[in-house]
Amino acid sequence: MRGKRIVIAGGGDSAVDWALSLAEVAASITVVHRRDKFRAVPANVAAMQAHPKIALKTPYQLSGLTGEDGELSKIMVSEIGGGPEPLEADTLLALFGLASDLSPLAGLGIDISGKTIAVEASTCETSRTGIHAIGDVADYPGKLKLILTGFSEAATAAHAAHARVFPGKAIHSEYSTTRGVPGISPEPALMSA
Ligand SMILES: Cc1cc2nc3c(=O)[nH]c(=O)nc-3n(C[C@H](O)[C@H](O)[C@H](O)COP(=O)(O)OP(=O)(O)OC[C@H]3O[C@@H](n4cnc5c(N)ncnc54)[C@H](O)[C@@H]3O)c2cc1C
């Protein structure tokens, strides 16, 4: 991406985050979005709009690609209701969201509702005993779709699974504050606490 003329299509967090990150190294960044409003963290949208190296094309959409020998040279964009305009570009990033497909799980006999799987929050167990789900796909009242939540659910599910696999056997948690993070010595103050 270094030194490239990059066009990013999309209006969500991914498009905005990549525009800001790649602006540090790219020759130019143009963000094409079919609405004037972006669906992303407001502070990042403001930073993108104020960035001297990021050009915004809104409300625009992609209408074609041109190039030779497999090399992209121009991206055609058009204003909503207007004709095509060329944008000189080396790279196109289309960031229109993730299409997650839960159909491979259909045979497991767990309750799937749209793009989520309902779990019991205290165990992350699905409707089928012994099968747990964690991360964005797992749903329960008050769910927050964050990486932090996914890690927490992994620990919750592992504890519940341990109790099933080793009934009556206690888990003795090892904390990074007392044992240290692998490769990093624990804090002396915490060791003596
Ligand atoms: C732009 C953006 C910024 C974010 N920033 C933060 C942040 O700063 N802090 C934070 O805590 N959270 C943040 N999040 C949320 C965080 O990314 C998610 O909560 C986290 O990635 C969820 O992890 P996951 O493993 O459950 O799901 P995902 O990361 O979505 O991973 C699921 C994977 O499964 C794949 N998949 C789907 N269906 C199939 C299939 N049928 N076969 C094979 N593979 C399949 C998908 O392609 C995907 O790779 C952000 C999200 C976005 C979009």
Short mmCIF file of N, CA and C in Angstrom, two decimals, residues 1-84:
data_model
loop_
_atom_site.label_atom_id
_atom_site.label_comp_id
_atom_site.label_asym_id
_atom_site.label_seq_id
_atom_site.Cartn_x
_atom_site.Cartn_y
_atom_site.Cartn_z
N MET A 1 0.81 -1.22 0.00
CA MET A 1 0.00 0.00 0.00
C MET A 1 0.86 1.28 0.00
N ARG A 2 2.15 1.12 0.36
CA ARG A 2 3.01 2.30 0.43
C ARG A 2 3.14 2.95 -0.95
N GLY A 3 2.89 4.24 -1.01
CA GLY A 3 3.06 4.98 -2.26
C GLY A 3 1.95 4.75 -3.29
N LYS A 4 0.91 4.00 -2.93
CA LYS A 4 -0.16 3.69 -3.89
C LYS A 4 -1.28 4.72 -3.82
N ARG A 5 -2.02 4.82 -4.94
CA ARG A 5 -3.23 5.64 -4.96
C ARG A 5 -4.38 4.68 -4.64
N ILE A 6 -4.95 4.85 -3.46
CA ILE A 6 -5.91 3.86 -2.96
C ILE A 6 -7.32 4.45 -2.95
N VAL A 7 -8.24 3.67 -3.46
CA VAL A 7 -9.66 4.04 -3.36
C VAL A 7 -10.31 3.05 -2.39
N ILE A 8 -11.01 3.58 -1.40
CA ILE A 8 -11.72 2.75 -0.43
C ILE A 8 -13.21 2.96 -0.63
N ALA A 9 -13.94 1.88 -0.82
CA ALA A 9 -15.40 1.99 -0.99
C ALA A 9 -16.07 1.45 0.26
N GLY A 10 -16.96 2.25 0.85
CA GLY A 10 -17.67 1.81 2.05
C GLY A 10 -17.83 2.98 3.01
N GLY A 11 -18.74 2.81 3.97
CA GLY A 11 -19.01 3.93 4.87
C GLY A 11 -19.09 3.54 6.33
N GLY A 12 -18.55 2.37 6.67
CA GLY A 12 -18.59 1.91 8.06
C GLY A 12 -17.24 2.08 8.76
N ASP A 13 -17.12 1.47 9.94
CA ASP A 13 -15.88 1.59 10.72
C ASP A 13 -14.66 1.09 9.95
N SER A 14 -14.83 -0.02 9.22
CA SER A 14 -13.67 -0.58 8.51
C SER A 14 -13.14 0.42 7.49
N ALA A 15 -14.05 1.02 6.71
CA ALA A 15 -13.63 1.97 5.67
C ALA A 15 -12.92 3.17 6.30
N VAL A 16 -13.49 3.68 7.38
CA VAL A 16 -12.92 4.87 8.02
C VAL A 16 -11.58 4.54 8.67
N ASP A 17 -11.52 3.41 9.40
CA ASP A 17 -10.27 3.02 10.08
C ASP A 17 -9.15 2.80 9.07
N TRP A 18 -9.47 2.08 7.96
CA TRP A 18 -8.42 1.81 6.97
C TRP A 18 -7.99 3.10 6.27
N ALA A 19 -8.92 4.01 6.02
CA ALA A 19 -8.56 5.28 5.38
C ALA A 19 -7.55 6.03 6.25
N LEU A 20 -7.83 6.09 7.55
CA LEU A 20 -6.94 6.82 8.46
C LEU A 20 -5.57 6.13 8.57
N SER A 21 -5.58 4.80 8.65
CA SER A 21 -4.30 4.08 8.80
C SER A 21 -3.46 4.18 7.53
N LEU A 22 -4.11 3.95 6.38
CA LEU A 22 -3.34 3.91 5.13
C LEU A 22 -2.91 5.31 4.68
N ALA A 23 -3.59 6.35 5.18
CA ALA A 23 -3.20 7.72 4.81
C ALA A 23 -1.76 8.00 5.24
N GLU A 24 -1.27 7.26 6.24
CA GLU A 24 0.11 7.45 6.72
C GLU A 24 1.13 7.04 5.67
N VAL A 25 0.78 6.09 4.79
CA VAL A 25 1.78 5.54 3.86
C VAL A 25 1.40 5.68 2.38
N ALA A 26 0.11 5.82 2.10
CA ALA A 26 -0.33 5.84 0.68
C ALA A 26 0.01 7.17 0.02
N ALA A 27 0.03 7.15 -1.33
CA ALA A 27 0.21 8.41 -2.06
C ALA A 27 -1.06 9.24 -1.94
N SER A 28 -2.20 8.60 -2.05
CA SER A 28 -3.48 9.30 -1.89
C SER A 28 -4.55 8.30 -1.49
N ILE A 29 -5.57 8.81 -0.82
CA ILE A 29 -6.72 7.98 -0.42
C ILE A 29 -7.99 8.70 -0.88
N THR A 30 -8.86 7.97 -1.54
CA THR A 30 -10.19 8.51 -1.85
C THR A 30 -11.22 7.54 -1.28
N VAL A 31 -12.14 8.07 -0.49
CA VAL A 31 -13.19 7.23 0.08
C VAL A 31 -14.48 7.49 -0.68
N VAL A 32 -15.05 6.42 -1.24
CA VAL A 32 -16.28 6.52 -2.01
C VAL A 32 -17.40 5.89 -1.18
N HIS A 33 -18.44 6.68 -0.93
CA HIS A 33 -19.55 6.16 -0.11
C HIS A 33 -20.88 6.67 -0.69
N ARG A 34 -21.88 5.81 -0.68
CA ARG A 34 -23.13 6.19 -1.36
C ARG A 34 -24.02 7.11 -0.53
N ARG A 35 -23.59 7.42 0.70
CA ARG A 35 -24.33 8.41 1.50
C ARG A 35 -23.37 9.50 1.96
N ASP A 36 -23.91 10.64 2.42
CA ASP A 36 -23.04 11.68 2.98
C ASP A 36 -22.64 11.34 4.40
N LYS A 37 -23.48 10.57 5.08
CA LYS A 37 -23.21 10.22 6.48
C LYS A 37 -22.46 8.91 6.56
N PHE A 38 -21.49 8.84 7.48
CA PHE A 38 -20.76 7.59 7.68
C PHE A 38 -21.28 6.89 8.93
N ARG A 39 -21.28 5.56 8.91
CA ARG A 39 -21.74 4.78 10.06
C ARG A 39 -20.51 4.27 10.81
N ALA A 40 -19.81 5.19 11.48
CA ALA A 40 -18.56 4.83 12.14
C ALA A 40 -18.37 5.70 13.38
N VAL A 41 -17.34 5.38 14.16
CA VAL A 41 -17.06 6.15 15.38
C VAL A 41 -16.92 7.63 15.00
N PRO A 42 -17.76 8.53 15.60
CA PRO A 42 -17.78 9.94 15.18
C PRO A 42 -16.40 10.62 15.19
N ALA A 43 -15.58 10.32 16.19
CA ALA A 43 -14.26 10.98 16.26
C ALA A 43 -13.40 10.56 15.07
N ASN A 44 -13.52 9.31 14.65
CA ASN A 44 -12.74 8.84 13.50
C ASN A 44 -13.27 9.44 12.20
N VAL A 45 -14.60 9.59 12.11
CA VAL A 45 -15.19 10.22 10.92
C VAL A 45 -14.68 11.67 10.81
N ALA A 46 -14.68 12.37 11.95
CA ALA A 46 -14.21 13.77 11.96
C ALA A 46 -12.74 13.83 11.55
N ALA A 47 -11.93 12.89 12.06
CA ALA A 47 -10.50 12.88 11.72
C ALA A 47 -10.32 12.62 10.23
N MET A 48 -11.12 11.71 9.69
CA MET A 48 -11.03 11.40 8.25
C MET A 48 -11.42 12.63 7.42
N GLN A 49 -12.52 13.29 7.83
CA GLN A 49 -13.01 14.44 7.05
C GLN A 49 -12.00 15.59 7.07
N ALA A 50 -11.22 15.68 8.17
CA ALA A 50 -10.26 16.78 8.29
C ALA A 50 -8.89 16.41 7.72
N HIS A 51 -8.69 15.15 7.37
CA HIS A 51 -7.35 14.69 6.96
C HIS A 51 -6.97 15.27 5.59
N PRO A 52 -5.81 15.95 5.51
CA PRO A 52 -5.45 16.59 4.24
C PRO A 52 -5.20 15.61 3.09
N LYS A 53 -4.92 14.35 3.43
CA LYS A 53 -4.57 13.39 2.37
C LYS A 53 -5.75 12.55 1.94
N ILE A 54 -6.91 12.70 2.60
CA ILE A 54 -8.07 11.85 2.28
C ILE A 54 -9.13 12.68 1.55
N ALA A 55 -9.46 12.25 0.33
CA ALA A 55 -10.53 12.91 -0.44
C ALA A 55 -11.80 12.08 -0.28
N LEU A 56 -12.94 12.76 -0.15
CA LEU A 56 -14.21 12.05 0.01
C LEU A 56 -15.07 12.23 -1.23
N LYS A 57 -15.63 11.14 -1.71
CA LYS A 57 -16.56 11.18 -2.84
C LYS A 57 -17.89 10.68 -2.33
N THR A 58 -18.77 11.59 -1.91
CA THR A 58 -20.09 11.21 -1.41
C THR A 58 -21.14 12.17 -1.99
N PRO A 59 -22.35 11.77 -2.24
CA PRO A 59 -22.84 10.39 -2.31
C PRO A 59 -22.50 9.79 -3.69
N TYR A 60 -21.52 8.94 -3.72
CA TYR A 60 -21.05 8.31 -4.95
C TYR A 60 -21.09 6.79 -4.80
N GLN A 61 -21.10 6.10 -5.94
CA GLN A 61 -20.96 4.64 -5.90
C GLN A 61 -20.03 4.18 -7.02
N LEU A 62 -19.52 2.97 -6.86
CA LEU A 62 -18.63 2.42 -7.89
C LEU A 62 -19.46 2.08 -9.12
N SER A 63 -18.87 2.33 -10.33
CA SER A 63 -19.61 1.91 -11.53
C SER A 63 -18.75 1.12 -12.50
N GLY A 64 -17.44 1.03 -12.28
CA GLY A 64 -16.63 0.20 -13.18
C GLY A 64 -15.15 0.28 -12.86
N LEU A 65 -14.40 -0.66 -13.43
CA LEU A 65 -12.94 -0.69 -13.25
C LEU A 65 -12.30 -0.76 -14.62
N THR A 66 -11.17 -0.04 -14.82
CA THR A 66 -10.45 -0.20 -16.08
C THR A 66 -8.97 -0.41 -15.78
N GLY A 67 -8.29 -1.08 -16.71
CA GLY A 67 -6.86 -1.35 -16.54
C GLY A 67 -6.38 -2.23 -17.67
N GLU A 68 -5.09 -2.58 -17.61
CA GLU A 68 -4.51 -3.44 -18.65
C GLU A 68 -3.63 -4.49 -18.01
N ASP A 69 -3.56 -5.67 -18.64
CA ASP A 69 -2.71 -6.77 -18.18
C ASP A 69 -2.92 -7.08 -16.70
N GLY A 70 -4.15 -7.02 -16.28
CA GLY A 70 -4.47 -7.35 -14.88
C GLY A 70 -4.13 -6.25 -13.90
N GLU A 71 -3.65 -5.11 -14.39
CA GLU A 71 -3.28 -3.99 -13.51
C GLU A 71 -4.39 -2.95 -13.53
N LEU A 72 -4.85 -2.57 -12.37
CA LEU A 72 -5.89 -1.54 -12.26
C LEU A 72 -5.29 -0.17 -12.57
N SER A 73 -5.97 0.67 -13.35
CA SER A 73 -5.47 2.03 -13.56
C SER A 73 -6.52 3.10 -13.23
N LYS A 74 -7.79 2.74 -13.43
CA LYS A 74 -8.85 3.72 -13.14
C LYS A 74 -10.05 3.03 -12.53
N ILE A 75 -10.68 3.76 -11.62
CA ILE A 75 -11.94 3.27 -11.05
C ILE A 75 -13.01 4.27 -11.45
N MET A 76 -14.07 3.76 -12.05
CA MET A 76 -15.16 4.64 -12.45
C MET A 76 -16.13 4.76 -11.27
N VAL A 77 -16.47 6.00 -10.96
CA VAL A 77 -17.45 6.24 -9.89
C VAL A 77 -18.53 7.15 -10.45
N SER A 78 -19.73 7.07 -9.90
CA SER A 78 -20.76 8.01 -10.36
C SER A 78 -21.54 8.54 -9.17
N GLU A 79 -21.83 9.83 -9.28
CA GLU A 79 -22.67 10.46 -8.26
C GLU A 79 -24.04 9.80 -8.39
N ILE A 80 -24.76 9.65 -7.27
CA ILE A 80 -26.06 9.00 -7.34
C ILE A 80 -26.92 9.77 -8.36
N GLY A 81 -27.36 9.09 -9.40
CA GLY A 81 -28.18 9.71 -10.45
C GLY A 81 -27.35 10.39 -11.54
N GLY A 82 -26.00 10.37 -11.42
CA GLY A 82 -25.16 11.06 -12.41
C GLY A 82 -24.38 10.09 -13.27
N GLY A 83 -23.55 10.65 -14.15
CA GLY A 83 -22.75 9.84 -15.07
C GLY A 83 -21.43 9.41 -14.46
N PRO A 84 -20.71 8.48 -15.15
CA PRO A 84 -19.46 7.99 -14.59
C PRO A 84 -18.31 9.01 -14.67
#
